[in-house]
Structures are given as C-alpha cells and as structure tokens.
C-alpha cells in the first residue's frame, strides 16, 4: 500500500508577471521538483507539454540535491515503474533518503516496504520503527498501522494499551479502520475495560463511513443486544450494508434473517440469493445452507444434484454438518449413486469433526 499523491502547486498565480521565467530558470532543488511535476502532467498555462521522461529526470536532479518531496516522488516512480524500470530496491533507497529527512509519507511507505519485504528483507522491527516516526508526526495511516503492530506483536512486544492509544489517535481524526480497531478493543476488553457501549459508538463511526467489517460488527451488536437495545430490523439494515459491499459473513447472516423472518419478512428466495453470494466466495456455512435449500426446495426448485454440489464444497472445507449430510446422500442415493463406502467415509469424518447425529 502506498499513497497516490496529488500535488498542489504552491507558487503564485500564473498571471503574475515573472512567474513563468522564475519557475523555468530557477535551478534550486525545490524549483526543479516543481518543474518536474509540471512535465509529468503538462501545463498549457506555462507552455509545458507533458513529457514524463523529462519530468522524472528533473525530479531525479532535485532528489539528488536533497529535496525530500522529490526523493519521495522519485521513489513512487520506481515503485510504480513510471518512466523508469520498476525497481523496489531503488524505491526503498529513495524512500529512505526522504524518510531520514523527516518526510512522514516516505517514512510510512518505507515501513510498508519493510512489512512486505518489498525491495528489502522483511523486517517488522524496521517497519515498526518507521511507522512510529510517521505516526508521531501525525500521519493517520501510520498511527493505524502502528496500533496494529502493538496489537499483533509485530516488531515490538504485544501491548494492547499502546494499541488502543494509537487506534484512538487515528480514530479521532476520522480513520474508519482505526475506529473499527478501537471498537474491537472495547468489545474484547483488550487494552481497555470492556465496554460494549463504546464498541457500538466506534463501530457506528466506521460503519457510517462505509467500512464493511464495522457494519457487520454493528449488526451483530444489534442482533445480540450488546451495547444497544436488541433490534433485528437494525441488524438486518447493517448486515445488508455490508453484504452489498461483498462481505461474505454479512451475506450469510442476511440470508439467515430472510430464511427465519427475523427483522424482515420471511423470503426464501432472498435467502437463497444471499446464501449463493456468500457460497460463491467460499463461505462453508453458506454453502451448507444453500445445499439445504436445494434439498428441501426452499426458495428454489428441489435439486439434489445442486444440494450435493454445495454440500461437497462445504464438506471439503471441513464443515461437519455438510459432511454428514453428504454421507446421508450417498447412503440413500439422493442426487448421487448409492455408495456405502462413501457414505461411511463422510459420516465418520463428520463425527470426528464433532458432529453429533
């Protein structure tokens, strides 16, 4: 992950006398950098046609003179392969040059490189170090990632209290992922006293920004009445928000609500639709439940062939109930040729995995 930066020109308006000659003729590193940016995109007002090769070369000259923003932008060029051969090692080199001059964005991107082992040996300790440098300058994504390091114990001893501190710093600046992370800490009582009311508050902040995992978790709070009055209608609402963004767990749970008629009118057709969305993403529970719909003809024409197909998908992922159902189908010849060995195999496997007939 790295930032795509839209650069704003900080010099005077173009109609002011003397600006164009100053920009073109000034050979300071900052001026070379600004001019390089102009060539990357072109600027008719300055009479500059887009010339990415020249733009990158000017940015390189500025970078070699120690201009930190130019060093950062040159690193991006190497990372993206923009008019230079893609070279992660060179990206790391220039990120480091800018990072050591205090550029927070470069510090963040250098941390990402260390975390991924991209252009440098993977090193969570170095990732943590550079996240901290950027975070302490107020960089919100770095604060979120630093919290994650503390939470997971990546590059530093696990420390939930420090994780909460940095999640909060980023959350209060509106970062949806940090809000989700902070909510999770309150829900689990990690680094802070368990408080479902605070969990709901922060889940909502993130959910209203469109964060699908937060929407899913907020729906769960309404479903269980944790930190908020139980409300199946609200649970359905938030599951739907997450489901429409492709969250497989939310799709499965929304399907269950339609199947059971909780918080919404019972509708097996909608249940099948949402089970299928989740099943096609590999959700074993949804695959099992979709198989049941086909076996029983709920919301779809009865079709043991399709039931077998989806039970097998779930069974191969270790779903014990699906394994046992598949065994029964082999035992009774439902949607498949009767086969006592296959029946015994799947039923025994289900029992080994905890299924109780």
Short mmCIF file of C-alpha atoms in Angstrom, two decimals:
data_model
loop_
_atom_site.label_atom_id
_atom_site.label_comp_id
_atom_site.label_asym_id
_atom_site.label_seq_id
_atom_site.Cartn_x
_atom_site.Cartn_y
_atom_site.Cartn_z
CA UNK A 1 0.00 0.00 0.00
CA UNK A 2 1.30 3.44 -0.83
CA UNK A 3 -0.09 6.88 -1.30
CA UNK A 4 -1.10 8.23 -4.67
CA UNK A 5 -0.32 11.89 -4.17
CA UNK A 6 -1.99 14.77 -5.96
CA UNK A 7 0.46 17.63 -5.70
CA UNK A 8 -0.71 21.21 -5.35
CA UNK A 9 1.49 23.97 -6.78
CA UNK A 10 2.45 26.35 -4.04
CA UNK A 11 3.83 29.21 -6.12
CA UNK A 12 1.94 32.38 -7.09
CA UNK A 13 -0.93 32.53 -9.61
CA UNK A 14 0.15 32.19 -13.21
CA UNK A 15 -0.97 35.63 -14.29
CA UNK A 16 1.53 37.36 -12.02
CA UNK A 17 4.41 38.88 -14.06
CA UNK A 18 7.67 36.97 -13.84
CA UNK A 19 6.34 33.65 -12.58
CA UNK A 20 6.98 31.57 -15.69
CA UNK A 21 10.62 32.65 -16.12
CA UNK A 22 11.22 32.11 -12.39
CA UNK A 23 9.82 28.56 -12.46
CA UNK A 24 11.64 27.57 -15.64
CA UNK A 25 15.00 29.16 -14.89
CA UNK A 26 15.30 28.60 -11.14
CA UNK A 27 17.70 25.73 -10.52
CA UNK A 28 17.06 25.25 -6.79
CA UNK A 29 16.06 21.72 -5.86
CA UNK A 30 12.53 22.81 -4.96
CA UNK A 31 12.06 24.59 -8.29
CA UNK A 32 13.42 21.60 -10.23
CA UNK A 33 11.00 19.40 -8.35
CA UNK A 34 8.00 21.63 -9.12
CA UNK A 35 9.01 21.86 -12.75
CA UNK A 36 9.38 18.09 -12.92
CA UNK A 37 5.83 17.71 -11.65
CA UNK A 38 4.63 20.09 -14.37
CA UNK A 39 6.26 17.94 -17.04
CA UNK A 40 4.66 14.79 -15.62
CA UNK A 41 1.18 16.17 -16.31
CA UNK A 42 1.71 19.10 -18.68
CA UNK A 43 0.66 22.70 -18.09
CA UNK A 44 -0.66 24.73 -21.02
CA UNK A 45 -0.55 27.94 -18.99
CA UNK A 46 3.20 27.57 -18.63
CA UNK A 47 3.68 26.34 -22.17
CA UNK A 48 4.82 22.96 -20.87
CA UNK A 49 3.78 19.86 -22.78
CA UNK A 50 3.60 16.58 -20.95
CA UNK A 51 6.93 14.81 -21.07
CA UNK A 52 7.15 12.16 -18.38
CA UNK A 53 10.76 11.26 -19.14
CA UNK A 54 11.86 14.86 -18.65
CA UNK A 55 9.66 15.18 -15.58
CA UNK A 56 11.25 12.17 -13.92
CA UNK A 57 14.74 13.42 -14.82
CA UNK A 58 14.08 16.82 -13.25
CA UNK A 59 12.66 15.15 -10.15
CA UNK A 60 15.78 12.97 -10.01
CA UNK A 61 18.01 16.05 -10.15
CA UNK A 62 16.05 17.60 -7.30
CA UNK A 63 16.20 14.35 -5.32
CA UNK A 64 19.96 14.11 -5.75
CA UNK A 65 20.24 17.63 -4.36
CA UNK A 66 18.44 16.54 -1.20
CA UNK A 67 14.86 17.68 -1.84
CA UNK A 68 12.80 15.33 0.33
CA UNK A 69 9.50 15.66 -1.60
CA UNK A 70 11.40 14.92 -4.82
CA UNK A 71 13.01 11.88 -3.20
CA UNK A 72 9.59 10.64 -2.16
CA UNK A 73 8.14 11.20 -5.64
CA UNK A 74 11.11 9.51 -7.31
CA UNK A 75 10.60 6.52 -5.01
CA UNK A 76 7.00 6.33 -6.17
CA UNK A 77 8.18 6.36 -9.78
CA UNK A 78 10.39 3.35 -9.10
CA UNK A 79 7.64 1.57 -7.18
CA UNK A 80 5.11 2.13 -9.97
CA UNK A 81 7.54 1.81 -12.88
CA UNK A 82 6.59 5.29 -14.11
CA UNK A 83 9.02 6.08 -16.95
CA UNK A 84 11.70 4.06 -15.18
CA UNK A 85 12.08 0.31 -14.86
CA UNK A 86 10.16 -0.84 -11.81
CA UNK A 87 12.75 -1.34 -9.10
CA UNK A 88 11.64 -1.84 -5.50
CA UNK A 89 15.20 -1.63 -4.19
CA UNK A 90 15.57 1.84 -5.73
CA UNK A 91 12.16 2.77 -4.31
CA UNK A 92 13.38 1.76 -0.87
CA UNK A 93 16.60 3.72 -1.35
CA UNK A 94 14.78 6.97 -2.16
CA UNK A 95 12.08 6.46 0.46
CA UNK A 96 14.89 6.13 2.97
CA UNK A 97 16.56 9.34 1.79
CA UNK A 98 13.32 11.26 2.26
CA UNK A 99 12.40 9.43 5.47
CA UNK A 100 15.70 10.34 7.09
CA UNK A 101 14.95 13.97 6.28
CA UNK A 102 11.69 13.67 8.21
CA UNK A 103 9.20 13.18 5.37
CA UNK A 104 6.27 11.41 7.06
CA UNK A 105 4.85 9.95 3.84
CA UNK A 106 8.23 8.46 2.97
CA UNK A 107 8.54 7.08 6.49
CA UNK A 108 5.15 5.41 6.13
CA UNK A 109 5.95 3.93 2.71
CA UNK A 110 9.35 2.74 3.86
CA UNK A 111 7.62 0.97 6.76
CA UNK A 112 5.26 -0.71 4.28
CA UNK A 113 8.26 -1.93 2.26
CA UNK A 114 9.80 -3.49 5.36
CA UNK A 115 6.48 -5.03 6.40
CA UNK A 116 6.00 -6.62 2.96
CA UNK A 117 9.66 -7.41 2.30
CA UNK A 118 9.40 -5.38 -0.88
CA UNK A 119 12.78 -4.18 -2.13
CA UNK A 120 14.33 -5.10 1.22
CA UNK A 121 14.36 -8.10 3.55
CA UNK A 122 11.15 -8.32 5.55
CA UNK A 123 11.76 -6.78 8.94
CA UNK A 124 8.86 -5.98 11.26
CA UNK A 125 11.21 -4.24 13.68
CA UNK A 126 12.17 -1.72 10.98
CA UNK A 127 8.55 -1.44 9.88
CA UNK A 128 7.58 -0.62 13.44
CA UNK A 129 10.38 1.96 13.72
CA UNK A 130 9.32 3.87 10.61
CA UNK A 131 5.60 3.64 11.40
CA UNK A 132 6.40 5.27 14.73
CA UNK A 133 8.40 8.06 13.09
CA UNK A 134 5.49 8.90 10.80
CA UNK A 135 2.83 8.36 13.49
CA UNK A 136 4.50 10.79 15.85
CA UNK A 137 4.26 13.43 13.12
CA UNK A 138 0.50 12.88 12.99
CA UNK A 139 0.34 10.60 9.96
CA UNK A 140 -3.01 8.83 10.36
CA UNK A 141 -2.38 5.64 8.32
CA UNK A 142 0.90 5.21 10.18
CA UNK A 143 -0.89 5.60 13.51
CA UNK A 144 -3.35 2.90 12.48
CA UNK A 145 -0.59 0.53 11.34
CA UNK A 146 1.45 1.24 14.47
CA UNK A 147 -1.58 0.27 16.55
CA UNK A 148 -1.77 -2.95 14.57
CA UNK A 149 1.88 -3.69 15.34
CA UNK A 150 1.21 -3.30 19.06
CA UNK A 151 -1.95 -5.37 18.81
CA UNK A 152 -0.31 -8.25 16.91
CA UNK A 153 3.14 -8.01 18.46
CA UNK A 154 4.79 -7.31 15.11
CA UNK A 155 8.24 -5.83 15.59
CA UNK A 156 7.50 -4.99 19.22
CA UNK A 157 6.19 -6.75 22.31
CA UNK A 158 2.42 -7.07 22.23
CA UNK A 159 0.87 -4.18 24.13
CA UNK A 160 -2.88 -3.69 23.88
CA UNK A 161 -2.82 -0.44 25.85
CA UNK A 162 -0.44 1.13 23.31
CA UNK A 163 -2.57 -0.29 20.53
CA UNK A 164 -5.61 1.44 21.99
CA UNK A 165 -3.65 4.69 22.30
CA UNK A 166 -2.70 4.73 18.62
CA UNK A 167 -6.06 3.44 17.39
CA UNK A 168 -7.67 6.31 19.29
CA UNK A 169 -5.25 8.88 17.85
CA UNK A 170 -6.19 7.83 14.31
CA UNK A 171 -9.87 7.19 15.10
CA UNK A 172 -10.36 10.69 16.45
CA UNK A 173 -9.05 12.01 13.15
CA UNK A 174 -11.75 10.07 11.33
CA UNK A 175 -9.88 6.97 10.14
CA UNK A 176 -12.54 4.30 9.65
CA UNK A 177 -10.18 1.34 10.06
CA UNK A 178 -8.81 2.78 13.29
CA UNK A 179 -12.36 3.34 14.53
CA UNK A 180 -13.10 -0.30 13.74
CA UNK A 181 -9.93 -1.42 15.53
CA UNK A 182 -10.72 0.70 18.59
CA UNK A 183 -14.25 -0.66 18.69
CA UNK A 184 -12.85 -4.19 18.66
CA UNK A 185 -10.63 -3.37 21.64
CA UNK A 186 -13.67 -2.16 23.60
CA UNK A 187 -15.69 -5.21 22.56
CA UNK A 188 -12.97 -7.64 23.65
CA UNK A 189 -11.67 -5.65 26.62
CA UNK A 190 -8.18 -5.56 25.14
CA UNK A 191 -6.09 -2.69 26.48
CA UNK A 192 -9.19 -1.06 27.92
CA UNK A 193 -12.11 -2.07 30.13
CA UNK A 194 -14.72 -3.98 28.16
CA UNK A 195 -17.44 -1.53 27.18
CA UNK A 196 -20.00 -2.52 24.54
CA UNK A 197 -21.46 0.98 24.54
CA UNK A 198 -18.10 2.39 23.41
CA UNK A 199 -17.71 -0.50 20.98
CA UNK A 200 -21.06 0.36 19.39
CA UNK A 201 -20.10 4.05 19.26
CA UNK A 202 -16.89 3.39 17.34
CA UNK A 203 -18.36 0.66 15.15
CA UNK A 204 -21.03 3.17 14.14
CA UNK A 205 -18.45 5.87 13.33
CA UNK A 206 -16.70 3.47 10.97
CA UNK A 207 -19.90 1.90 9.63
CA UNK A 208 -21.31 5.26 8.62
CA UNK A 209 -18.16 5.80 6.57
CA UNK A 210 -18.90 2.57 4.69
CA UNK A 211 -16.48 0.25 6.48
CA UNK A 212 -17.95 -3.21 5.80
CA UNK A 213 -16.40 -5.10 8.76
CA UNK A 214 -17.68 -2.37 11.09
CA UNK A 215 -21.13 -2.61 9.52
CA UNK A 216 -21.07 -6.37 10.07
CA UNK A 217 -19.96 -5.97 13.69
CA UNK A 218 -22.54 -3.25 14.38
CA UNK A 219 -25.23 -5.55 13.01
CA UNK A 220 -24.03 -8.22 15.43
CA UNK A 221 -24.34 -5.79 18.34
CA UNK A 222 -27.96 -5.09 17.38
CA UNK A 223 -28.63 -8.80 16.93
CA UNK A 224 -27.25 -9.69 20.37
CA UNK A 225 -28.32 -6.51 22.18
CA UNK A 226 -24.72 -5.72 23.12
CA UNK A 227 -24.23 -2.04 23.96
CA UNK A 228 -27.56 -1.22 22.34
CA UNK A 229 -31.15 -2.41 22.58
CA UNK A 230 -31.71 -5.59 20.62
CA UNK A 231 -33.20 -4.66 17.26
CA UNK A 232 -33.38 -7.22 14.45
CA UNK A 233 -34.50 -4.56 11.99
CA UNK A 234 -31.29 -2.60 12.60
CA UNK A 235 -29.31 -5.82 12.44
CA UNK A 236 -30.78 -6.55 9.01
CA UNK A 237 -30.08 -2.97 7.90
CA UNK A 238 -26.38 -3.13 8.77
CA UNK A 239 -25.92 -6.68 7.52
CA UNK A 240 -27.36 -5.50 4.21
CA UNK A 241 -24.95 -2.55 4.06
CA UNK A 242 -22.00 -4.89 4.49
CA UNK A 243 -23.49 -7.62 2.27
CA UNK A 244 -23.92 -5.23 -0.64
CA UNK A 245 -20.21 -4.47 -0.38
CA UNK A 246 -19.43 -8.16 -0.76
CA UNK A 247 -18.84 -9.16 2.87
CA UNK A 248 -19.46 -12.94 2.83
CA UNK A 249 -20.25 -13.24 6.54
CA UNK A 250 -22.82 -10.46 6.28
CA UNK A 251 -24.31 -12.09 3.19
CA UNK A 252 -24.67 -15.36 5.08
CA UNK A 253 -26.26 -13.73 8.12
CA UNK A 254 -28.63 -11.65 6.00
CA UNK A 255 -29.72 -14.86 4.29
CA UNK A 256 -30.42 -16.44 7.69
CA UNK A 257 -32.64 -13.49 8.64
CA UNK A 258 -34.62 -13.87 5.42
CA UNK A 259 -34.92 -17.63 5.98
CA UNK A 260 -36.16 -17.17 9.54
CA UNK A 261 -38.14 -13.97 9.01
CA UNK A 262 -36.35 -12.03 11.74
CA UNK A 263 -36.22 -8.26 11.23
CA UNK A 264 -37.60 -8.75 7.73
CA UNK A 265 -40.46 -10.60 6.07
CA UNK A 266 -39.61 -14.26 5.53
CA UNK A 267 -38.44 -14.72 1.96
CA UNK A 268 -36.70 -17.95 0.93
CA UNK A 269 -35.93 -16.51 -2.49
CA UNK A 270 -33.90 -13.74 -0.90
CA UNK A 271 -32.34 -16.25 1.48
CA UNK A 272 -31.16 -18.35 -1.46
CA UNK A 273 -29.86 -15.25 -3.24
CA UNK A 274 -27.69 -14.17 -0.31
CA UNK A 275 -26.59 -17.70 0.57
CA UNK A 276 -25.38 -18.02 -3.02
CA UNK A 277 -23.45 -14.73 -2.87
CA UNK A 278 -21.57 -15.94 0.20
CA UNK A 279 -21.24 -19.53 -1.02
CA UNK A 280 -19.57 -18.43 -4.24
CA UNK A 281 -17.00 -16.62 -2.13
CA UNK A 282 -16.21 -19.88 -0.36
CA UNK A 283 -18.18 -19.43 2.87
CA UNK A 284 -18.74 -23.01 4.11
CA UNK A 285 -21.77 -22.16 6.26
CA UNK A 286 -23.48 -20.55 3.29
CA UNK A 287 -22.60 -23.49 1.07
CA UNK A 288 -24.18 -25.88 3.56
CA UNK A 289 -27.32 -23.77 3.94
CA UNK A 290 -27.66 -23.32 0.19
CA UNK A 291 -27.45 -27.09 -0.16
CA UNK A 292 -30.26 -27.44 2.39
CA UNK A 293 -32.41 -25.03 0.36
CA UNK A 294 -31.89 -27.18 -2.75
CA UNK A 295 -32.55 -30.40 -0.83
CA UNK A 296 -35.78 -29.07 0.68
CA UNK A 297 -36.91 -26.93 -2.24
CA UNK A 298 -36.93 -23.71 -0.22
CA UNK A 299 -36.71 -20.63 -2.42
CA UNK A 300 -35.57 -22.79 -5.33
CA UNK A 301 -36.72 -25.92 -7.13
CA UNK A 302 -35.73 -29.08 -5.29
CA UNK A 303 -32.50 -30.35 -6.82
CA UNK A 304 -30.39 -32.96 -5.03
CA UNK A 305 -27.69 -32.62 -7.67
CA UNK A 306 -27.18 -28.99 -6.65
CA UNK A 307 -27.50 -29.94 -2.98
CA UNK A 308 -24.71 -32.49 -3.42
CA UNK A 309 -22.58 -29.91 -5.23
CA UNK A 310 -22.79 -27.38 -2.41
CA UNK A 311 -22.57 -29.91 0.43
CA UNK A 312 -19.38 -31.24 -1.13
CA UNK A 313 -17.94 -27.70 -1.32
CA UNK A 314 -18.62 -27.18 2.37
CA UNK A 315 -17.57 -30.71 3.37
CA UNK A 316 -14.18 -30.29 1.69
CA UNK A 317 -13.63 -27.23 3.87
CA UNK A 318 -14.26 -29.29 6.99
CA UNK A 319 -17.90 -28.40 7.71
CA UNK A 320 -19.03 -31.35 9.83
CA UNK A 321 -22.74 -30.90 9.22
CA UNK A 322 -22.19 -30.80 5.46
CA UNK A 323 -20.00 -33.90 5.70
CA UNK A 324 -22.72 -35.83 7.50
CA UNK A 325 -25.39 -34.65 5.04
CA UNK A 326 -23.20 -35.74 2.15
CA UNK A 327 -22.82 -39.14 3.81
CA UNK A 328 -26.60 -39.48 4.09
CA UNK A 329 -26.97 -38.66 0.39
CA UNK A 330 -24.52 -41.44 -0.52
CA UNK A 331 -26.29 -43.79 1.90
CA UNK A 332 -29.73 -43.14 0.39
CA UNK A 333 -28.70 -42.40 -3.20
CA UNK A 334 -30.01 -38.84 -3.18
CA UNK A 335 -28.54 -36.86 -6.07
CA UNK A 336 -25.69 -39.35 -6.35
CA UNK A 337 -25.25 -43.09 -6.91
CA UNK A 338 -25.71 -45.05 -3.71
CA UNK A 339 -22.28 -45.84 -2.27
CA UNK A 340 -21.93 -47.34 1.20
CA UNK A 341 -18.16 -46.72 1.36
CA UNK A 342 -18.55 -43.05 0.56
CA UNK A 343 -21.44 -42.83 3.00
CA UNK A 344 -19.34 -44.34 5.77
CA UNK A 345 -16.36 -42.14 4.92
CA UNK A 346 -18.25 -38.84 5.11
CA UNK A 347 -20.33 -39.73 8.15
CA UNK A 348 -17.29 -40.91 10.12
CA UNK A 349 -15.38 -37.80 9.13
CA UNK A 350 -18.24 -35.63 10.34
CA UNK A 351 -18.31 -37.40 13.71
CA UNK A 352 -14.54 -37.00 14.04
CA UNK A 353 -15.07 -33.28 13.45
CA UNK A 354 -17.57 -33.04 16.26
CA UNK A 355 -20.91 -33.72 14.58
CA UNK A 356 -23.39 -35.47 16.82
CA UNK A 357 -26.08 -37.43 14.86
#
